[in-house]
């Protein structure tokens, strides 16, 4: 996604003004300095940007088949106790966007990150139906399949497009165990305003990659992801090999989903404020809050934290800080494995009889 945070709705990879983050020291082989004295070999480009397996960060992966459908959703899981931090990625990303953060959150809570429809390793009958309603239903169906009738306390976390889905899921109130809502770098006002630029940004991003390493390098050097360790695990899942073109292309055809974009963000602020659970809004840099959010913020209806020195994908760029913020949110709101834990009571307040 676009790295200047206030363009929160823009699909990934859009910016290239952050080239200064990396690689100033790479010397062109034809330059006069190419024959400098030997120093210890640095990693070659392909080693530096080589893919890293998810299993370094998550404990397991699984496919969740939705009954009476052909839809199979891929999930990554970490941790064995505590409430569930259920993570929804942004448009064009995958569940592995939360890999580095998950490896730290799992010390205090369980983590589940799913690949949304049309993304990652999930396979559905209609890969282009990215309407907020359909994606909401997908999330609720996956949670139902994973936990059947004993759903644990869930903190639903969503980045960008996933933030919109998280809000819609929480606002439906159909899942009584949702105990917290965390929205990452999306604000309705700025998102709606930037929709007109979205196709242009999608068409200007690099479309074809000769290798996975090149795609990882392009994302890091272009500034859309600032953390090479995260890019190495998250980017491969956002690509697919195109046999006819003999190269890698984007797994998700975001440019074909334009009819749904407005629905992701329209009315989002009021919906966010209406969710009857503790709420945290994480912003990269100083996004302008729109009117509803400004009033809600003044009334203390949600907690807001501006995370400095990060691009749009906060959870990838500063995963340790992100994980700490999530863990602090859980403990501050006393969310236990089954709901909010009231001090002095042995049994959690909301556990099922």
mmCIF file of C-alpha atoms in Angstrom:
data_model
loop_
_atom_site.group_PDB
_atom_site.id
_atom_site.type_symbol
_atom_site.label_atom_id
_atom_site.label_comp_id
_atom_site.label_asym_id
_atom_site.label_seq_id
_atom_site.Cartn_x
_atom_site.Cartn_y
_atom_site.Cartn_z
ATOM 1 C CA UNK A 1 0.000 0.000 0.000
ATOM 2 C CA UNK A 2 0.866 3.565 -0.498
ATOM 3 C CA UNK A 3 3.276 4.655 2.131
ATOM 4 C CA UNK A 4 2.132 8.164 2.930
ATOM 5 C CA UNK A 5 -0.264 7.260 5.620
ATOM 6 C CA UNK A 6 -3.157 9.555 4.920
ATOM 7 C CA UNK A 7 -3.799 7.894 1.603
ATOM 8 C CA UNK A 8 -4.985 5.105 3.747
ATOM 9 C CA UNK A 9 -7.203 3.420 1.228
ATOM 10 C CA UNK A 10 -4.723 3.203 -1.548
ATOM 11 C CA UNK A 11 -3.532 -0.177 -2.621
ATOM 12 C CA UNK A 12 -0.088 -1.256 -1.758
ATOM 13 C CA UNK A 13 3.197 -0.579 -3.437
ATOM 14 C CA UNK A 14 2.306 2.845 -4.628
ATOM 15 C CA UNK A 15 5.108 5.039 -3.566
ATOM 16 C CA UNK A 16 8.669 5.200 -4.589
ATOM 17 C CA UNK A 17 9.752 8.319 -2.851
ATOM 18 C CA UNK A 18 11.304 6.361 -0.008
ATOM 19 C CA UNK A 19 14.204 4.994 -1.946
ATOM 20 C CA UNK A 20 16.608 6.559 0.509
ATOM 21 C CA UNK A 21 15.883 3.940 3.162
ATOM 22 C CA UNK A 22 18.142 1.341 1.679
ATOM 23 C CA UNK A 23 21.003 0.627 -0.577
ATOM 24 C CA UNK A 24 22.848 3.920 -0.752
ATOM 25 C CA UNK A 25 26.017 1.920 -0.520
ATOM 26 C CA UNK A 26 25.438 -0.260 -3.556
ATOM 27 C CA UNK A 27 28.047 0.560 -6.175
ATOM 28 C CA UNK A 28 27.304 0.162 -9.829
ATOM 29 C CA UNK A 29 29.687 -2.465 -11.228
ATOM 30 C CA UNK A 30 30.722 -0.214 -14.119
ATOM 31 C CA UNK A 31 31.662 2.713 -11.918
ATOM 32 C CA UNK A 32 35.186 3.854 -11.186
ATOM 33 C CA UNK A 33 34.865 2.454 -7.671
ATOM 34 C CA UNK A 34 34.155 -1.063 -8.809
ATOM 35 C CA UNK A 35 37.718 -2.141 -8.120
ATOM 36 C CA UNK A 36 37.912 -0.986 -4.509
ATOM 37 C CA UNK A 37 40.052 -3.134 -2.190
ATOM 38 C CA UNK A 38 38.472 -6.289 -0.843
ATOM 39 C CA UNK A 39 36.265 -6.133 2.193
ATOM 40 C CA UNK A 40 34.276 -8.989 3.692
ATOM 41 C CA UNK A 41 31.611 -10.013 1.176
ATOM 42 C CA UNK A 42 28.205 -8.474 1.821
ATOM 43 C CA UNK A 43 25.119 -10.515 1.083
ATOM 44 C CA UNK A 44 24.228 -10.591 -2.575
ATOM 45 C CA UNK A 45 20.978 -8.940 -3.509
ATOM 46 C CA UNK A 46 19.223 -12.258 -4.019
ATOM 47 C CA UNK A 47 20.279 -13.523 -0.575
ATOM 48 C CA UNK A 48 19.300 -10.287 1.094
ATOM 49 C CA UNK A 49 15.821 -10.430 -0.455
ATOM 50 C CA UNK A 50 15.300 -14.186 -0.397
ATOM 51 C CA UNK A 51 11.895 -15.480 0.778
ATOM 52 C CA UNK A 52 11.488 -16.640 4.378
ATOM 53 C CA UNK A 53 9.009 -19.322 5.421
ATOM 54 C CA UNK A 54 5.970 -18.462 7.573
ATOM 55 C CA UNK A 55 6.897 -21.213 10.065
ATOM 56 C CA UNK A 56 9.581 -18.995 11.564
ATOM 57 C CA UNK A 57 6.798 -16.822 13.014
ATOM 58 C CA UNK A 58 3.497 -18.723 13.124
ATOM 59 C CA UNK A 59 3.065 -22.132 14.754
ATOM 60 C CA UNK A 60 0.776 -23.653 12.154
ATOM 61 C CA UNK A 61 -1.282 -23.018 9.061
ATOM 62 C CA UNK A 62 -4.654 -24.493 8.201
ATOM 63 C CA UNK A 63 -7.351 -24.519 5.547
ATOM 64 C CA UNK A 64 -10.847 -23.762 6.772
ATOM 65 C CA UNK A 65 -13.560 -25.150 4.522
ATOM 66 C CA UNK A 66 -16.890 -23.339 4.719
ATOM 67 C CA UNK A 67 -19.797 -25.821 4.765
ATOM 68 C CA UNK A 68 -22.144 -25.886 1.768
ATOM 69 C CA UNK A 69 -19.731 -23.849 -0.338
ATOM 70 C CA UNK A 70 -16.560 -24.311 -2.347
ATOM 71 C CA UNK A 71 -14.789 -21.661 -0.309
ATOM 72 C CA UNK A 72 -11.610 -22.585 1.532
ATOM 73 C CA UNK A 73 -9.895 -19.935 3.645
ATOM 74 C CA UNK A 74 -6.261 -20.200 4.620
ATOM 75 C CA UNK A 75 -5.331 -19.259 8.185
ATOM 76 C CA UNK A 76 -2.058 -18.901 10.081
ATOM 77 C CA UNK A 77 -2.047 -19.450 13.837
ATOM 78 C CA UNK A 78 0.270 -18.801 16.743
ATOM 79 C CA UNK A 79 0.092 -19.117 20.516
ATOM 80 C CA UNK A 80 -1.856 -21.479 22.738
ATOM 81 C CA UNK A 81 -3.552 -19.445 25.442
ATOM 82 C CA UNK A 82 -5.295 -16.163 26.141
ATOM 83 C CA UNK A 83 -7.833 -14.352 23.985
ATOM 84 C CA UNK A 84 -7.617 -14.572 20.179
ATOM 85 C CA UNK A 85 -6.165 -11.675 18.204
ATOM 86 C CA UNK A 86 -7.904 -12.166 14.856
ATOM 87 C CA UNK A 87 -6.052 -10.273 12.110
ATOM 88 C CA UNK A 88 -7.416 -9.013 8.786
ATOM 89 C CA UNK A 89 -4.920 -7.713 6.206
ATOM 90 C CA UNK A 90 -5.251 -4.868 3.714
ATOM 91 C CA UNK A 91 -6.024 -5.039 0.006
ATOM 92 C CA UNK A 92 -3.281 -6.873 -1.893
ATOM 93 C CA UNK A 93 -1.563 -8.158 1.269
ATOM 94 C CA UNK A 94 -2.052 -11.565 2.949
ATOM 95 C CA UNK A 95 -2.317 -12.996 6.457
ATOM 96 C CA UNK A 96 1.486 -13.110 6.521
ATOM 97 C CA UNK A 97 1.460 -9.322 6.842
ATOM 98 C CA UNK A 98 1.094 -10.076 10.589
ATOM 99 C CA UNK A 99 3.822 -12.752 10.787
ATOM 100 C CA UNK A 100 6.517 -10.829 12.665
ATOM 101 C CA UNK A 101 4.026 -9.263 15.061
ATOM 102 C CA UNK A 102 2.388 -12.663 15.684
ATOM 103 C CA UNK A 103 5.646 -14.179 16.887
ATOM 104 C CA UNK A 104 5.669 -11.616 19.694
ATOM 105 C CA UNK A 105 1.913 -11.396 20.434
ATOM 106 C CA UNK A 106 1.775 -15.194 20.877
ATOM 107 C CA UNK A 107 3.683 -14.908 24.141
ATOM 108 C CA UNK A 108 0.556 -13.334 25.652
ATOM 109 C CA UNK A 109 -2.368 -14.265 23.406
ATOM 110 C CA UNK A 110 -3.403 -16.472 20.517
ATOM 111 C CA UNK A 111 -3.129 -15.083 16.991
ATOM 112 C CA UNK A 112 -5.117 -16.048 13.903
ATOM 113 C CA UNK A 113 -4.437 -14.293 10.593
ATOM 114 C CA UNK A 114 -6.580 -15.292 7.637
ATOM 115 C CA UNK A 115 -6.068 -14.774 3.921
ATOM 116 C CA UNK A 116 -9.130 -12.851 2.813
ATOM 117 C CA UNK A 117 -11.083 -13.748 -0.326
ATOM 118 C CA UNK A 118 -9.032 -13.299 -3.473
ATOM 119 C CA UNK A 119 -5.816 -13.109 -1.451
ATOM 120 C CA UNK A 120 -2.992 -15.399 -0.370
ATOM 121 C CA UNK A 121 -3.775 -19.110 -0.338
ATOM 122 C CA UNK A 122 -7.544 -18.778 0.081
ATOM 123 C CA UNK A 123 -9.635 -20.175 -2.778
ATOM 124 C CA UNK A 124 -13.220 -19.086 -3.399
ATOM 125 C CA UNK A 125 -15.855 -19.322 -6.120
ATOM 126 C CA UNK A 126 -15.787 -15.579 -6.682
ATOM 127 C CA UNK A 127 -12.313 -14.153 -6.175
ATOM 128 C CA UNK A 128 -13.359 -10.650 -7.246
ATOM 129 C CA UNK A 129 -16.282 -10.158 -4.857
ATOM 130 C CA UNK A 130 -14.461 -7.967 -2.381
ATOM 131 C CA UNK A 131 -17.634 -6.328 -1.124
ATOM 132 C CA UNK A 132 -17.483 -5.533 2.569
ATOM 133 C CA UNK A 133 -20.620 -7.665 3.170
ATOM 134 C CA UNK A 134 -19.144 -10.751 1.505
ATOM 135 C CA UNK A 135 -15.808 -10.394 3.308
ATOM 136 C CA UNK A 136 -17.626 -9.890 6.622
ATOM 137 C CA UNK A 137 -19.580 -13.083 6.057
ATOM 138 C CA UNK A 138 -16.319 -14.871 5.215
ATOM 139 C CA UNK A 139 -14.728 -13.773 8.495
ATOM 140 C CA UNK A 140 -17.753 -14.789 10.575
ATOM 141 C CA UNK A 141 -17.938 -18.148 8.760
ATOM 142 C CA UNK A 142 -14.238 -18.844 9.432
ATOM 143 C CA UNK A 143 -14.592 -17.967 13.134
ATOM 144 C CA UNK A 144 -17.650 -20.216 13.398
ATOM 145 C CA UNK A 145 -15.797 -23.136 11.769
ATOM 146 C CA UNK A 146 -12.687 -22.664 13.899
ATOM 147 C CA UNK A 147 -14.464 -22.506 17.256
ATOM 148 C CA UNK A 148 -17.902 -24.069 16.690
ATOM 149 C CA UNK A 149 -19.979 -23.206 19.759
ATOM 150 C CA UNK A 150 -17.195 -22.237 22.146
ATOM 151 C CA UNK A 151 -15.873 -19.034 20.636
ATOM 152 C CA UNK A 152 -13.169 -17.461 22.808
ATOM 153 C CA UNK A 153 -12.831 -13.737 23.442
ATOM 154 C CA UNK A 154 -11.714 -12.134 20.184
ATOM 155 C CA UNK A 155 -9.826 -8.905 19.597
ATOM 156 C CA UNK A 156 -10.435 -8.164 15.935
ATOM 157 C CA UNK A 157 -7.580 -6.297 14.261
ATOM 158 C CA UNK A 158 -7.762 -4.921 10.731
ATOM 159 C CA UNK A 159 -5.287 -3.039 8.556
ATOM 160 C CA UNK A 160 -6.591 -0.679 5.865
ATOM 161 C CA UNK A 161 -9.260 -2.579 3.859
ATOM 162 C CA UNK A 162 -9.157 -5.206 6.623
ATOM 163 C CA UNK A 163 -9.789 -2.434 9.149
ATOM 164 C CA UNK A 164 -13.043 -1.694 7.399
ATOM 165 C CA UNK A 165 -14.037 -5.374 7.538
ATOM 166 C CA UNK A 166 -13.094 -5.529 11.228
ATOM 167 C CA UNK A 167 -15.355 -2.552 11.971
ATOM 168 C CA UNK A 168 -18.258 -4.061 10.026
ATOM 169 C CA UNK A 169 -17.853 -7.417 11.790
ATOM 170 C CA UNK A 170 -17.800 -5.749 15.221
ATOM 171 C CA UNK A 171 -20.702 -3.427 14.377
ATOM 172 C CA UNK A 172 -22.938 -6.334 13.376
ATOM 173 C CA UNK A 173 -22.964 -7.510 16.994
ATOM 174 C CA UNK A 174 -23.653 -11.027 15.765
ATOM 175 C CA UNK A 175 -20.546 -12.354 17.491
ATOM 176 C CA UNK A 176 -20.975 -11.751 21.216
ATOM 177 C CA UNK A 177 -17.413 -12.696 22.143
ATOM 178 C CA UNK A 178 -15.773 -9.784 20.313
ATOM 179 C CA UNK A 179 -14.030 -8.035 23.193
ATOM 180 C CA UNK A 180 -11.929 -5.426 21.364
ATOM 181 C CA UNK A 181 -11.432 -3.715 18.006
ATOM 182 C CA UNK A 182 -8.139 -2.397 16.616
ATOM 183 C CA UNK A 183 -8.119 -0.446 13.343
ATOM 184 C CA UNK A 184 -4.766 0.144 11.664
ATOM 185 C CA UNK A 185 -4.153 3.225 9.520
ATOM 186 C CA UNK A 186 -7.485 3.879 7.889
ATOM 187 C CA UNK A 187 -9.662 6.971 8.320
ATOM 188 C CA UNK A 188 -12.888 7.358 6.352
ATOM 189 C CA UNK A 189 -12.430 10.982 5.301
ATOM 190 C CA UNK A 190 -8.965 10.621 3.804
ATOM 191 C CA UNK A 191 -9.699 7.158 2.415
ATOM 192 C CA UNK A 192 -12.780 8.368 0.556
ATOM 193 C CA UNK A 193 -10.878 11.397 -0.760
ATOM 194 C CA UNK A 194 -8.082 9.249 -2.134
ATOM 195 C CA UNK A 195 -10.291 6.719 -3.965
ATOM 196 C CA UNK A 196 -10.107 8.801 -7.132
ATOM 197 C CA UNK A 197 -6.348 8.194 -7.281
ATOM 198 C CA UNK A 198 -6.556 4.479 -6.672
ATOM 199 C CA UNK A 199 -6.687 3.132 -10.253
ATOM 200 C CA UNK A 200 -3.836 5.414 -11.269
ATOM 201 C CA UNK A 201 -1.713 4.149 -8.406
ATOM 202 C CA UNK A 202 -2.571 0.523 -9.191
ATOM 203 C CA UNK A 203 -1.642 0.933 -12.831
ATOM 204 C CA UNK A 204 1.613 2.711 -12.029
ATOM 205 C CA UNK A 205 2.931 0.004 -9.722
ATOM 206 C CA UNK A 206 5.274 -2.614 -11.064
ATOM 207 C CA UNK A 207 3.198 -5.465 -12.549
ATOM 208 C CA UNK A 208 5.713 -8.166 -13.482
ATOM 209 C CA UNK A 209 8.626 -9.614 -11.539
ATOM 210 C CA UNK A 210 11.253 -11.966 -12.921
ATOM 211 C CA UNK A 211 11.689 -13.530 -9.470
ATOM 212 C CA UNK A 212 10.226 -13.444 -5.971
ATOM 213 C CA UNK A 213 13.473 -11.827 -4.769
ATOM 214 C CA UNK A 214 12.977 -8.966 -7.240
ATOM 215 C CA UNK A 215 9.433 -8.409 -5.961
ATOM 216 C CA UNK A 216 10.631 -8.303 -2.346
ATOM 217 C CA UNK A 217 13.410 -5.895 -3.295
ATOM 218 C CA UNK A 218 11.029 -3.661 -5.238
ATOM 219 C CA UNK A 219 8.639 -3.373 -2.291
ATOM 220 C CA UNK A 220 11.406 -2.551 0.161
ATOM 221 C CA UNK A 221 13.348 -0.150 -2.057
ATOM 222 C CA UNK A 222 10.146 1.483 -3.234
ATOM 223 C CA UNK A 223 9.222 2.207 0.367
ATOM 224 C CA UNK A 224 5.869 0.419 0.471
ATOM 225 C CA UNK A 225 7.382 -1.851 3.134
ATOM 226 C CA UNK A 226 10.231 -0.562 5.256
ATOM 227 C CA UNK A 227 11.127 -3.771 7.065
ATOM 228 C CA UNK A 228 13.067 -6.242 4.970
ATOM 229 C CA UNK A 229 12.464 -9.119 7.426
ATOM 230 C CA UNK A 230 8.719 -8.658 7.123
ATOM 231 C CA UNK A 231 8.794 -8.255 3.332
ATOM 232 C CA UNK A 232 10.713 -11.526 2.969
ATOM 233 C CA UNK A 233 7.910 -13.473 4.629
ATOM 234 C CA UNK A 234 4.876 -11.448 3.498
ATOM 235 C CA UNK A 235 5.518 -10.562 -0.151
ATOM 236 C CA UNK A 236 5.761 -14.112 -1.619
ATOM 237 C CA UNK A 237 2.128 -14.792 -0.629
ATOM 238 C CA UNK A 238 0.976 -11.732 -2.600
ATOM 239 C CA UNK A 239 2.347 -13.089 -5.892
ATOM 240 C CA UNK A 240 1.436 -15.809 -8.340
ATOM 241 C CA UNK A 241 3.417 -17.235 -11.235
ATOM 242 C CA UNK A 242 1.972 -16.460 -14.653
ATOM 243 C CA UNK A 243 2.900 -19.306 -17.015
ATOM 244 C CA UNK A 244 2.033 -17.407 -20.168
ATOM 245 C CA UNK A 245 4.086 -14.365 -19.193
ATOM 246 C CA UNK A 246 6.815 -16.466 -17.536
ATOM 247 C CA UNK A 247 7.007 -14.134 -14.548
ATOM 248 C CA UNK A 248 5.396 -13.347 -11.198
ATOM 249 C CA UNK A 249 2.344 -11.089 -11.049
ATOM 250 C CA UNK A 250 0.112 -9.787 -8.263
ATOM 251 C CA UNK A 251 -2.081 -12.556 -6.822
ATOM 252 C CA UNK A 252 -4.987 -10.149 -6.251
ATOM 253 C CA UNK A 253 -6.513 -8.257 -9.160
ATOM 254 C CA UNK A 254 -7.439 -5.192 -7.142
ATOM 255 C CA UNK A 255 -8.010 -3.074 -10.244
ATOM 256 C CA UNK A 256 -11.021 -5.260 -11.086
ATOM 257 C CA UNK A 257 -12.741 -4.660 -7.737
ATOM 258 C CA UNK A 258 -13.366 -0.926 -8.033
ATOM 259 C CA UNK A 259 -17.141 -1.267 -7.593
ATOM 260 C CA UNK A 260 -16.565 -2.283 -3.952
ATOM 261 C CA UNK A 261 -14.005 0.298 -2.850
ATOM 262 C CA UNK A 262 -16.462 2.963 -1.770
ATOM 263 C CA UNK A 263 -18.320 0.444 0.366
ATOM 264 C CA UNK A 264 -15.151 -0.286 2.331
ATOM 265 C CA UNK A 265 -14.932 3.251 3.665
ATOM 266 C CA UNK A 266 -18.314 4.967 3.394
ATOM 267 C CA UNK A 267 -19.786 5.662 6.835
ATOM 268 C CA UNK A 268 -16.843 3.910 8.477
ATOM 269 C CA UNK A 269 -16.205 6.492 11.222
ATOM 270 C CA UNK A 270 -19.731 6.415 12.632
ATOM 271 C CA UNK A 271 -19.789 2.638 12.380
ATOM 272 C CA UNK A 272 -16.462 2.445 14.240
ATOM 273 C CA UNK A 273 -17.781 4.703 17.015
ATOM 274 C CA UNK A 274 -20.952 2.587 17.300
ATOM 275 C CA UNK A 275 -19.065 -0.643 18.030
ATOM 276 C CA UNK A 276 -19.863 -1.580 21.643
ATOM 277 C CA UNK A 277 -16.341 -2.723 22.574
ATOM 278 C CA UNK A 278 -13.042 -1.060 23.569
ATOM 279 C CA UNK A 279 -11.466 0.470 20.474
ATOM 280 C CA UNK A 280 -7.953 1.433 19.419
ATOM 281 C CA UNK A 281 -7.038 3.395 16.289
ATOM 282 C CA UNK A 282 -3.391 3.125 15.237
ATOM 283 C CA UNK A 283 -2.202 5.699 12.731
ATOM 284 C CA UNK A 284 1.066 6.019 10.824
ATOM 285 C CA UNK A 285 2.077 9.643 11.056
ATOM 286 C CA UNK A 286 -0.535 12.296 11.632
ATOM 287 C CA UNK A 287 -3.601 11.379 9.671
ATOM 288 C CA UNK A 288 -6.345 13.965 9.864
ATOM 289 C CA UNK A 289 -9.289 12.636 11.791
ATOM 290 C CA UNK A 290 -12.591 13.406 10.109
ATOM 291 C CA UNK A 291 -15.349 15.192 12.016
ATOM 292 C CA UNK A 292 -16.997 12.099 13.543
ATOM 293 C CA UNK A 293 -13.693 10.714 14.768
ATOM 294 C CA UNK A 294 -12.545 14.075 16.137
ATOM 295 C CA UNK A 295 -15.715 14.377 18.205
ATOM 296 C CA UNK A 296 -15.502 10.725 19.289
ATOM 297 C CA UNK A 297 -11.870 11.241 20.275
ATOM 298 C CA UNK A 298 -12.783 14.276 22.375
ATOM 299 C CA UNK A 299 -15.511 12.255 24.069
ATOM 300 C CA UNK A 300 -13.016 9.519 24.889
ATOM 301 C CA UNK A 301 -14.848 6.896 22.849
ATOM 302 C CA UNK A 302 -11.661 5.270 21.607
ATOM 303 C CA UNK A 303 -7.938 5.244 22.203
ATOM 304 C CA UNK A 304 -5.743 6.621 19.445
ATOM 305 C CA UNK A 305 -2.004 6.172 19.040
ATOM 306 C CA UNK A 306 0.139 7.715 16.330
ATOM 307 C CA UNK A 307 3.037 5.400 15.530
ATOM 308 C CA UNK A 308 5.989 7.406 14.272
ATOM 309 C CA UNK A 309 8.612 6.453 11.693
ATOM 310 C CA UNK A 310 6.493 3.901 9.907
ATOM 311 C CA UNK A 311 4.768 3.529 6.582
ATOM 312 C CA UNK A 312 1.173 2.461 5.975
ATOM 313 C CA UNK A 313 1.731 -1.161 7.066
ATOM 314 C CA UNK A 314 2.495 -0.433 10.728
ATOM 315 C CA UNK A 315 2.335 -4.126 11.695
ATOM 316 C CA UNK A 316 5.068 -4.949 9.157
ATOM 317 C CA UNK A 317 7.316 -1.929 9.563
ATOM 318 C CA UNK A 318 7.505 -1.947 13.382
ATOM 319 C CA UNK A 319 6.188 -5.389 14.393
ATOM 320 C CA UNK A 320 7.605 -5.360 17.934
ATOM 321 C CA UNK A 321 6.055 -2.000 18.705
ATOM 322 C CA UNK A 322 2.798 -3.096 17.070
ATOM 323 C CA UNK A 323 2.734 -6.304 19.147
ATOM 324 C CA UNK A 324 3.382 -4.342 22.346
ATOM 325 C CA UNK A 325 0.517 -1.968 21.527
ATOM 326 C CA UNK A 326 -1.846 -4.926 20.997
ATOM 327 C CA UNK A 327 -0.735 -6.635 24.226
ATOM 328 C CA UNK A 328 -1.098 -3.380 26.176
ATOM 329 C CA UNK A 329 -4.587 -2.898 24.731
ATOM 330 C CA UNK A 330 -5.559 -6.404 25.880
ATOM 331 C CA UNK A 331 -4.245 -5.921 29.413
ATOM 332 C CA UNK A 332 -5.531 -2.371 29.764
ATOM 333 C CA UNK A 333 -9.036 -3.585 28.927
ATOM 334 C CA UNK A 334 -8.580 -6.763 31.020
ATOM 335 C CA UNK A 335 -9.532 -9.077 28.168
ATOM 336 C CA UNK A 336 -9.061 -12.689 29.223
ATOM 337 C CA UNK A 337 -9.507 -15.924 27.245
ATOM 338 C CA UNK A 338 -13.291 -15.821 27.641
ATOM 339 C CA UNK A 339 -14.052 -12.131 27.881
ATOM 340 C CA UNK A 340 -13.439 -9.207 30.176
ATOM 341 C CA UNK A 341 -12.067 -10.388 33.488
ATOM 342 C CA UNK A 342 -13.368 -8.553 36.503
ATOM 343 C CA UNK A 343 -10.860 -8.513 39.365
ATOM 344 C CA UNK A 344 -11.896 -10.635 42.320
ATOM 345 C CA UNK A 345 -14.133 -12.956 40.325
ATOM 346 C CA UNK A 346 -12.784 -16.413 39.714
ATOM 347 C CA UNK A 347 -14.895 -16.956 36.652
ATOM 348 C CA UNK A 348 -14.715 -14.602 33.688
ATOM 349 C CA UNK A 349 -17.791 -12.404 33.462
ATOM 350 C CA UNK A 350 -18.850 -13.551 30.023
ATOM 351 C CA UNK A 351 -17.990 -17.214 30.019
ATOM 352 C CA UNK A 352 -20.698 -19.591 28.852
ATOM 353 C CA UNK A 353 -22.358 -21.665 31.596
#
